[in-house]
Amino acid sequence: MVVALALGAATPPTMAGAAAPQPHAAVRTVANAALIRGASGTSHEIFGFALASSLSDPTVGYPSWNFSLLGTVAFFGLHVDWNGAMLADSSWDVWNSSTLAALVSTAHAKGTKVVLTIVLQDFQSGTPTMCAGLINRATTVGYAVGQVAAKGVDGLNVDYEGLNGTCQNGQTAQSMLTDFARQLRAALPSGSYLSIDTYASSAIDSLGFFDVRSLSSYVDSFFVMAYDLEYSNWRRAPASCSSFCLGPTAPLSGYYYNDTSTANQYIAAVPASKVILGVPYYGRKACVGGVVPNAYPSGGVVADTYLDASTESSDPAVSTGSYAAHRDANDSGQERWDTWYNTSLGCTRELYWDDATSLGAKYDLVNQDGLRGVGIWTLNYGGGAPELWSLLASRFAHCTGAGLSPSSPSQPAGSTISLAASSSGCSTPNYEFWVQYPDGSWNLKQGWGGASFNWNTNGMAPGVYTIHAWVSAGASGHDAIGSATVTLTGCTSASVTPAAVSPAIGSTVSLTATSGGCPSPVYEFWVQYPDGTWSLKQGWGGSTFNWNTTGIGAGTYTVHAWANQQGAAPTLEVYGSSTVSTACGSASVNPAIANFPAGLTGTFVAASAGCPSPQYEFWVQYPDGSWNLKQGWGGGAFSWATSGLAPGTYTIHAWAGSTATGHDSIGSATVTLTGCTSASVTPSTATQPIGSTATFSATSGGCPNPVYEFWVQYPDGTWVLKQGWGAPTFSWNTSGLGSGTYTVHAWANQQGAAPTLEVYGSSTVNVVTPCTSATVTPTTGSVAAGGAVSFTASAAGCSSPMYEFWLLDPAGTWHLVLPFYYGPTWTWKTAGWAKGTYTVHVWADAVGTDTTLHEAIGSATFTVT
């Protein structure tokens, strides 16, 4: 770091390497233009440092500066001691002098802010002074804010430069610096300006001295020290030197560290409206071995201010004819490097520095990236150099006014109108032209460019239009607006002759349109039919319309002639009107029967009056409101097949016309299609064992030819279609079902009607688990004839079985001895039965199921002795 000249090193020795430069982005929109406007009529903030050492010098100090361009001047500066207090050095003396008061008075008179820079720099190992100063930051806050109030300045600029590390209190320098900014923001009066100076690569160096993202919460701007980059670029391409060599102080591109990538990195981390790109009003020179770019110094490297560098060629020590100016071929910003032979030093000198060309490229970057502004280190190095102030004005000065003059305030629509814009306050204005239509919408007609605009109004509607000329010193946003109004004229009245006519259908009607207020009118002819519809008959063109009425129906027709100025928008301006009347009277339609079942065919007969050979078209409106063409133009009889239609009320229209191209009148009738009104379904039994077949019979009322559809709702609530439209009986095999209660619906529809539900009948069936096995056990294996024995039955798989007992006698005959009932016990009195061996069967069924069947059989033998 060159303390005597540069505000801060771009990349301190321990700073992490920057990412590779990114391509410059396209023009970025500034989110809040108000944040980046300069205080003195510039489009961006121009922030300049003022060295205390030469502040009052009339050649390079504040008397030589153009305050109408400066937004902020930073007094540099008051130095902070390790204990947080201000050092009483020479800068302190200037701060407390009448020179400072005069600077503040001059700046405020032009709307320029003045801020105090507080300075603490420490690059020692462990940065002991910086650590101490930050630990005592509360003391510094009190001193600094007190000085802002005492001198009536507008805020503070923080120039703390050092390395990050852990200090003796266990905190990092980075975290304490961020807290320092927080305390300053809290202590400063509302509306005060707070900025901080940061290294070029700080936006991507999360471990460095500056936590840019966190600082953004407290500061209004970052002064980015995007210079001294030759001290970080010499190792890398394109210089690729083995030791330090001269190079661009602030390359725009082409080198690893450059202003373009720096700007991209910052606006990826913080709002562009907080980023001030610092530029150097200085360069560096040294004796070198020859006239080559990026030469190795053969002696010490020294600094030249802008004023020194711009006058080097006239130095008496320059050997005649040896001075040559070059542009860096690797830098799109064209930083300048000069060479000459110095007779006093006896060596070739090489100087890299920024002149108006390379500074202008950096100012263009500020505009293109929408940054807050440009920062100058330092104003004293450029002083009153007119080319520097002119360069700032050309890039950042506002246009203060704008005007716009049309060739004529009123012209017919379709013509071309010439407009000329003008402006004041900016040397190279750009213009953009907008037109507000009569409906209030704004339309861009000509983008940024020159001051003339030829507006072709072809296709525009007559009316009052407002034209704005936006003017800008750049080519984005606008500084001022010039305005003018232009009236596009058109037709003001129109008529059609004859005004009324009653021709015979099939003849040709001749109509002629006229208009007023437009020198070159064109016409379009429309006809409104008796049903209210409009039909375009003749497009934009001449004033005569010959209408052949062949094929139209009888009735009254309205003819409109739309009139427009030729070249205007092809839409209605004014119109004239005429009526054409033909004749065809009323219509009616009569159904053979008003109500009949859906699915049958109904007959309708239409009639009309007033036309000798009427044509009819039949339409039906369904209960859902939709209209459906059922029979096209033809005779007056209509047979309507209602198969597939739903019951309900239908409206039938018979359109009547003298020809088959439209209707003159409509006859109407309503018909009700009837359907089923009730339904029921009866199961063969209310309880069915799983695996058996249940039978259902459906009946309905109100429909002579019903069809049925059967649905079953399972115990889990789902419905399943079991039998589609058809017979009234349904056999349901319950194999594979689970036990539970099932609901059976029989949907009933009139045969031929729409296959959807009209009515339904409902019943339930309890499906139970059948008995899977049965046993029967006698109380004894034999009994003497005439004795009694009891048999007990049991069954498995069914929760509440019922039983039926059968007896097989020795002769081979089966006897039903106890029909199905719920009890499991049968007592047999053997009196009267023959001696011998008997077989006893027990049939087991689930309770409630069909007792004509058995689900399981248990068997036992018994002997009567």
Coordinates of C-alpha atoms in Angstrom, one line a residue, residues 20-317:
A20 CA -11.9 -15.8 -12.2
P21 CA -13.5 -12.7 -13.9
Q22 CA -17.0 -13.2 -15.2
P23 CA -18.3 -11.8 -18.5
H24 CA -19.8 -8.4 -18.1
A25 CA -23.5 -8.7 -17.7
A26 CA -26.0 -6.9 -20.0
V27 CA -27.4 -3.6 -18.8
R28 CA -28.8 -4.1 -15.3
T29 CA -31.9 -2.2 -14.2
V30 CA -31.3 0.0 -11.1
A31 CA -33.8 -1.1 -8.5
N32 CA -34.1 2.4 -6.8
A33 CA -32.8 5.2 -8.9
A34 CA -33.4 7.6 -6.0
L35 CA -30.7 5.8 -4.0
I36 CA -28.0 6.4 -6.6
R37 CA -28.8 9.9 -7.8
G38 CA -26.2 12.4 -7.0
A39 CA -27.1 15.3 -4.8
S40 CA -26.1 17.9 -7.4
G41 CA -28.0 16.9 -10.5
T42 CA -26.1 13.8 -11.6
S43 CA -27.6 10.5 -12.5
H44 CA -25.2 8.6 -10.2
E45 CA -23.4 9.6 -7.0
I46 CA -19.9 11.1 -7.6
F47 CA -18.0 10.4 -4.3
G48 CA -14.6 12.1 -4.0
F49 CA -11.9 12.1 -1.3
A50 CA -10.5 15.4 -0.2
L51 CA -7.0 15.3 1.3
A52 CA -6.6 17.6 4.4
S53 CA -3.0 18.4 3.4
S54 CA -4.0 20.4 0.2
L55 CA -7.6 21.1 0.9
S56 CA -7.4 24.9 0.5
D57 CA -4.9 24.9 -2.4
P58 CA -6.6 26.9 -5.1
T59 CA -4.9 24.8 -7.8
V60 CA -5.8 21.3 -6.6
G61 CA -7.9 21.8 -3.5
Y62 CA -11.7 22.4 -3.1
P63 CA -11.7 25.9 -4.8
S64 CA -10.8 24.1 -8.1
W65 CA -13.6 21.5 -7.9
N66 CA -16.9 21.5 -9.7
F67 CA -19.4 21.0 -6.8
S68 CA -22.4 20.9 -9.3
L69 CA -21.2 17.4 -10.2
L70 CA -20.1 16.2 -6.8
G71 CA -22.5 14.2 -4.7
T72 CA -20.3 13.5 -1.7
V73 CA -16.9 14.9 -0.5
A74 CA -15.1 12.9 2.2
F75 CA -12.6 14.8 4.3
F76 CA -9.5 12.6 4.7
G77 CA -9.2 12.3 7.4
L78 CA -9.0 12.0 11.2
H79 CA -6.8 9.2 12.5
V80 CA -7.9 6.9 15.3
D81 CA -5.4 5.8 18.0
W82 CA -5.3 2.3 19.6
N83 CA -7.5 3.5 22.5
G84 CA -10.3 4.7 20.1
A85 CA -9.6 8.4 20.5
M86 CA -8.7 10.8 17.7
L87 CA -5.1 11.7 17.1
A88 CA -4.2 15.4 17.3
D89 CA -2.2 15.5 14.1
S90 CA -2.0 17.9 11.1
S91 CA -5.3 16.6 9.8
W92 CA -6.9 17.4 13.1
D93 CA -5.7 21.0 12.8
V94 CA -7.3 21.3 9.3
W95 CA -10.5 19.8 10.6
N96 CA -10.7 22.5 13.2
S97 CA -9.8 25.3 10.9
S98 CA -11.7 27.8 8.8
T99 CA -10.8 25.8 5.7
L100 CA -13.1 23.0 6.8
A101 CA -15.9 25.5 7.5
A102 CA -15.4 27.0 4.0
L103 CA -15.5 23.6 2.4
V104 CA -18.7 22.6 4.1
S105 CA -20.3 26.0 3.2
T106 CA -19.3 25.7 -0.5
A107 CA -20.5 22.1 -0.7
H108 CA -23.8 22.6 1.0
A109 CA -24.6 25.6 -1.2
K110 CA -24.5 23.2 -4.2
G111 CA -26.3 20.4 -2.5
T112 CA -23.1 18.3 -2.0
K113 CA -22.8 16.2 1.1
V114 CA -19.6 16.4 3.3
V115 CA -18.6 13.4 5.4
L116 CA -15.7 12.8 7.8
T117 CA -13.3 9.9 7.1
I118 CA -12.0 8.2 10.2
V119 CA -8.8 6.3 9.5
L120 CA -7.2 3.3 11.2
Q121 CA -4.7 1.1 9.2
D122 CA -2.7 -1.8 10.5
F123 CA -1.1 -4.7 8.5
Q124 CA 1.3 -5.9 11.3
S125 CA 1.2 -9.6 12.2
G126 CA -1.7 -10.0 14.6
T127 CA -2.8 -6.4 13.8
P128 CA -2.4 -5.3 17.4
T129 CA -3.3 -1.7 16.8
M130 CA -6.4 -2.6 14.8
C131 CA -7.5 -5.1 17.5
A132 CA -7.0 -2.5 20.2
G133 CA -8.9 0.2 18.2
L134 CA -11.8 -2.1 17.5
I135 CA -12.0 -3.3 21.1
N136 CA -12.3 0.4 22.0
R137 CA -14.8 1.1 19.2
A138 CA -17.4 2.5 21.5
T139 CA -15.0 5.4 22.3
T140 CA -14.5 6.0 18.6
V141 CA -18.2 6.1 18.0
G142 CA -18.6 8.8 20.6
Y143 CA -15.7 10.9 19.2
A144 CA -16.8 10.5 15.5
V145 CA -20.5 11.2 16.0
G146 CA -19.6 14.2 18.2
Q147 CA -17.4 15.6 15.4
V148 CA -20.2 15.2 12.9
A149 CA -22.5 17.2 15.1
A150 CA -19.9 19.8 16.0
K151 CA -19.0 20.6 12.3
G152 CA -22.4 20.1 10.8
V153 CA -21.3 17.5 8.3
D154 CA -23.6 14.9 6.8
G155 CA -22.1 11.6 8.0
L156 CA -19.0 9.4 8.2
N157 CA -16.7 7.4 6.0
V158 CA -14.9 4.5 7.6
D159 CA -11.4 3.8 6.3
Y160 CA -10.3 0.9 8.5
E161 CA -7.8 -1.3 6.7
G162 CA -6.2 -4.4 8.1
L163 CA -6.2 -8.2 8.3
N164 CA -8.7 -10.5 9.8
G165 CA -7.7 -12.5 12.9
T166 CA -8.7 -13.3 16.4
C167 CA -7.9 -10.5 18.8
Q168 CA -7.0 -10.7 22.5
N169 CA -10.6 -10.5 23.6
G170 CA -11.4 -13.7 21.6
Q171 CA -13.3 -11.9 18.9
T172 CA -12.3 -11.6 15.3
A173 CA -11.4 -8.2 13.7
Q174 CA -14.0 -8.9 11.1
S175 CA -16.9 -9.3 13.6
M176 CA -15.8 -6.3 15.6
L177 CA -15.6 -4.1 12.5
T178 CA -19.2 -5.2 11.6
D179 CA -20.4 -4.3 15.1
F180 CA -18.5 -1.0 14.8
A181 CA -20.6 -0.2 11.8
R182 CA -23.8 -1.2 13.7
Q183 CA -22.9 1.2 16.6
L184 CA -22.1 4.0 14.2
R185 CA -25.4 3.6 12.4
A186 CA -27.3 3.6 15.7
A187 CA -25.5 6.7 17.1
L188 CA -25.7 8.9 14.0
P189 CA -28.7 11.1 13.6
S190 CA -31.5 9.9 11.4
G191 CA -30.7 10.6 7.7
S192 CA -26.9 10.6 8.2
Y193 CA -24.7 9.1 5.5
L194 CA -22.5 6.2 6.4
S195 CA -20.0 4.6 4.0
I196 CA -17.1 2.2 4.3
D197 CA -14.1 1.6 2.2
T198 CA -13.5 -2.0 1.2
Y199 CA -11.0 -4.0 -0.8
A200 CA -11.7 -5.0 -4.4
S201 CA -12.1 -8.7 -3.7
S202 CA -13.9 -8.4 -0.3
A203 CA -17.3 -9.4 -1.8
I204 CA -16.1 -13.0 -2.4
D205 CA -13.6 -13.2 0.6
S206 CA -15.8 -14.5 3.5
L207 CA -12.7 -14.9 5.7
G208 CA -11.2 -11.5 5.0
F209 CA -11.3 -8.3 7.0
F210 CA -14.6 -7.1 5.6
D211 CA -17.9 -9.1 5.9
V212 CA -19.6 -7.3 3.1
R213 CA -23.0 -9.0 3.3
S214 CA -23.3 -8.2 7.1
L215 CA -22.0 -4.6 6.7
S216 CA -24.7 -4.0 4.1
S217 CA -27.3 -3.9 6.8
Y218 CA -25.7 -0.8 8.3
V219 CA -24.0 1.2 5.6
D220 CA -25.4 3.3 2.8
S221 CA -22.5 2.6 0.4
F222 CA -19.3 0.7 -0.1
F223 CA -16.4 2.6 -1.6
V224 CA -14.7 -0.2 -3.4
M225 CA -10.9 0.3 -3.7
A226 CA -10.8 -1.2 -7.2
Y227 CA -7.2 -0.1 -7.9
D228 CA -3.5 -0.9 -7.0
L229 CA -4.4 -4.1 -8.8
E230 CA -0.9 -4.3 -10.5
Y231 CA 0.4 -5.5 -7.1
S232 CA -1.8 -8.6 -7.4
N233 CA -1.8 -9.3 -11.1
W234 CA 1.9 -9.5 -12.0
R235 CA 2.1 -13.2 -11.3
R236 CA -0.8 -14.1 -13.5
A237 CA -1.5 -13.9 -17.2
P238 CA -1.3 -11.9 -19.3
A239 CA 1.7 -10.3 -17.5
S240 CA 3.0 -13.6 -16.1
C241 CA 6.0 -11.9 -14.6
S242 CA 8.5 -13.8 -12.4
S243 CA 8.7 -10.8 -10.0
F244 CA 6.8 -7.5 -9.7
C245 CA 6.3 -5.8 -13.0
L246 CA 4.4 -2.7 -14.0
G247 CA 0.8 -3.0 -15.2
P248 CA -2.6 -1.3 -15.2
T249 CA -3.5 0.2 -11.8
A250 CA -7.2 -0.5 -12.5
P251 CA -7.8 -2.7 -15.5
L252 CA -11.3 -2.9 -16.8
S253 CA -10.8 -6.5 -18.0
G254 CA -8.2 -8.9 -19.3
Y255 CA -6.3 -9.3 -16.0
Y256 CA -7.2 -11.7 -13.2
Y257 CA -8.2 -8.9 -10.8
N258 CA -10.2 -6.3 -12.8
D259 CA -13.0 -3.8 -12.3
T260 CA -15.6 -5.7 -14.3
S261 CA -15.3 -8.8 -12.2
T262 CA -15.1 -6.7 -9.0
A263 CA -18.4 -5.0 -9.9
N264 CA -20.1 -8.4 -10.7
Q265 CA -18.9 -9.9 -7.4
Y266 CA -20.2 -6.9 -5.3
I267 CA -23.6 -6.7 -7.0
A268 CA -24.0 -10.5 -6.4
A269 CA -23.5 -9.9 -2.7
V270 CA -25.2 -6.5 -2.0
P271 CA -27.6 -4.2 -3.8
A272 CA -26.0 -2.4 -6.8
S273 CA -27.4 0.8 -5.3
K274 CA -24.9 0.5 -2.5
V275 CA -21.8 0.0 -4.6
I276 CA -19.4 2.9 -5.5
L277 CA -16.6 1.9 -7.9
G278 CA -13.4 3.6 -6.7
V279 CA -11.1 4.8 -9.5
P280 CA -7.5 6.2 -9.3
Y281 CA -6.6 9.7 -10.2
Y282 CA -3.0 8.5 -10.2
G283 CA -0.5 6.0 -11.7
R284 CA 2.9 4.5 -11.0
K285 CA 6.2 4.8 -12.8
A286 CA 9.7 3.4 -12.6
C287 CA 12.9 3.1 -14.5
V288 CA 12.8 0.0 -16.8
G289 CA 15.1 -1.9 -19.1
G290 CA 13.3 -1.2 -22.3
V291 CA 10.1 0.0 -24.1
V292 CA 7.9 -3.1 -23.5
P293 CA 4.6 -3.5 -21.7
N294 CA 4.7 -4.9 -18.2
A295 CA 8.3 -4.0 -17.8
Y296 CA 10.4 -5.0 -14.7
P297 CA 11.4 -2.0 -12.6
S298 CA 15.1 -1.4 -12.3
G299 CA 14.7 0.9 -9.4
G300 CA 12.0 2.2 -7.0
V301 CA 8.4 2.5 -8.1
V302 CA 6.9 5.9 -7.5
A303 CA 3.5 7.5 -7.9
D304 CA 2.3 10.2 -10.3
T305 CA -0.9 12.1 -9.6
Y306 CA -3.2 12.6 -12.6
L307 CA -1.8 16.2 -13.0
D308 CA 1.8 14.9 -12.8
A309 CA 1.1 12.1 -15.3
S310 CA -0.7 14.3 -17.8
T311 CA 2.3 16.7 -17.9
E312 CA 5.1 14.2 -17.9
S313 CA 5.8 14.8 -21.6
S314 CA 6.7 18.4 -21.1
D315 CA 9.2 17.7 -18.3
P316 CA 12.6 19.2 -19.3
A317 CA 14.3 15.9 -18.4

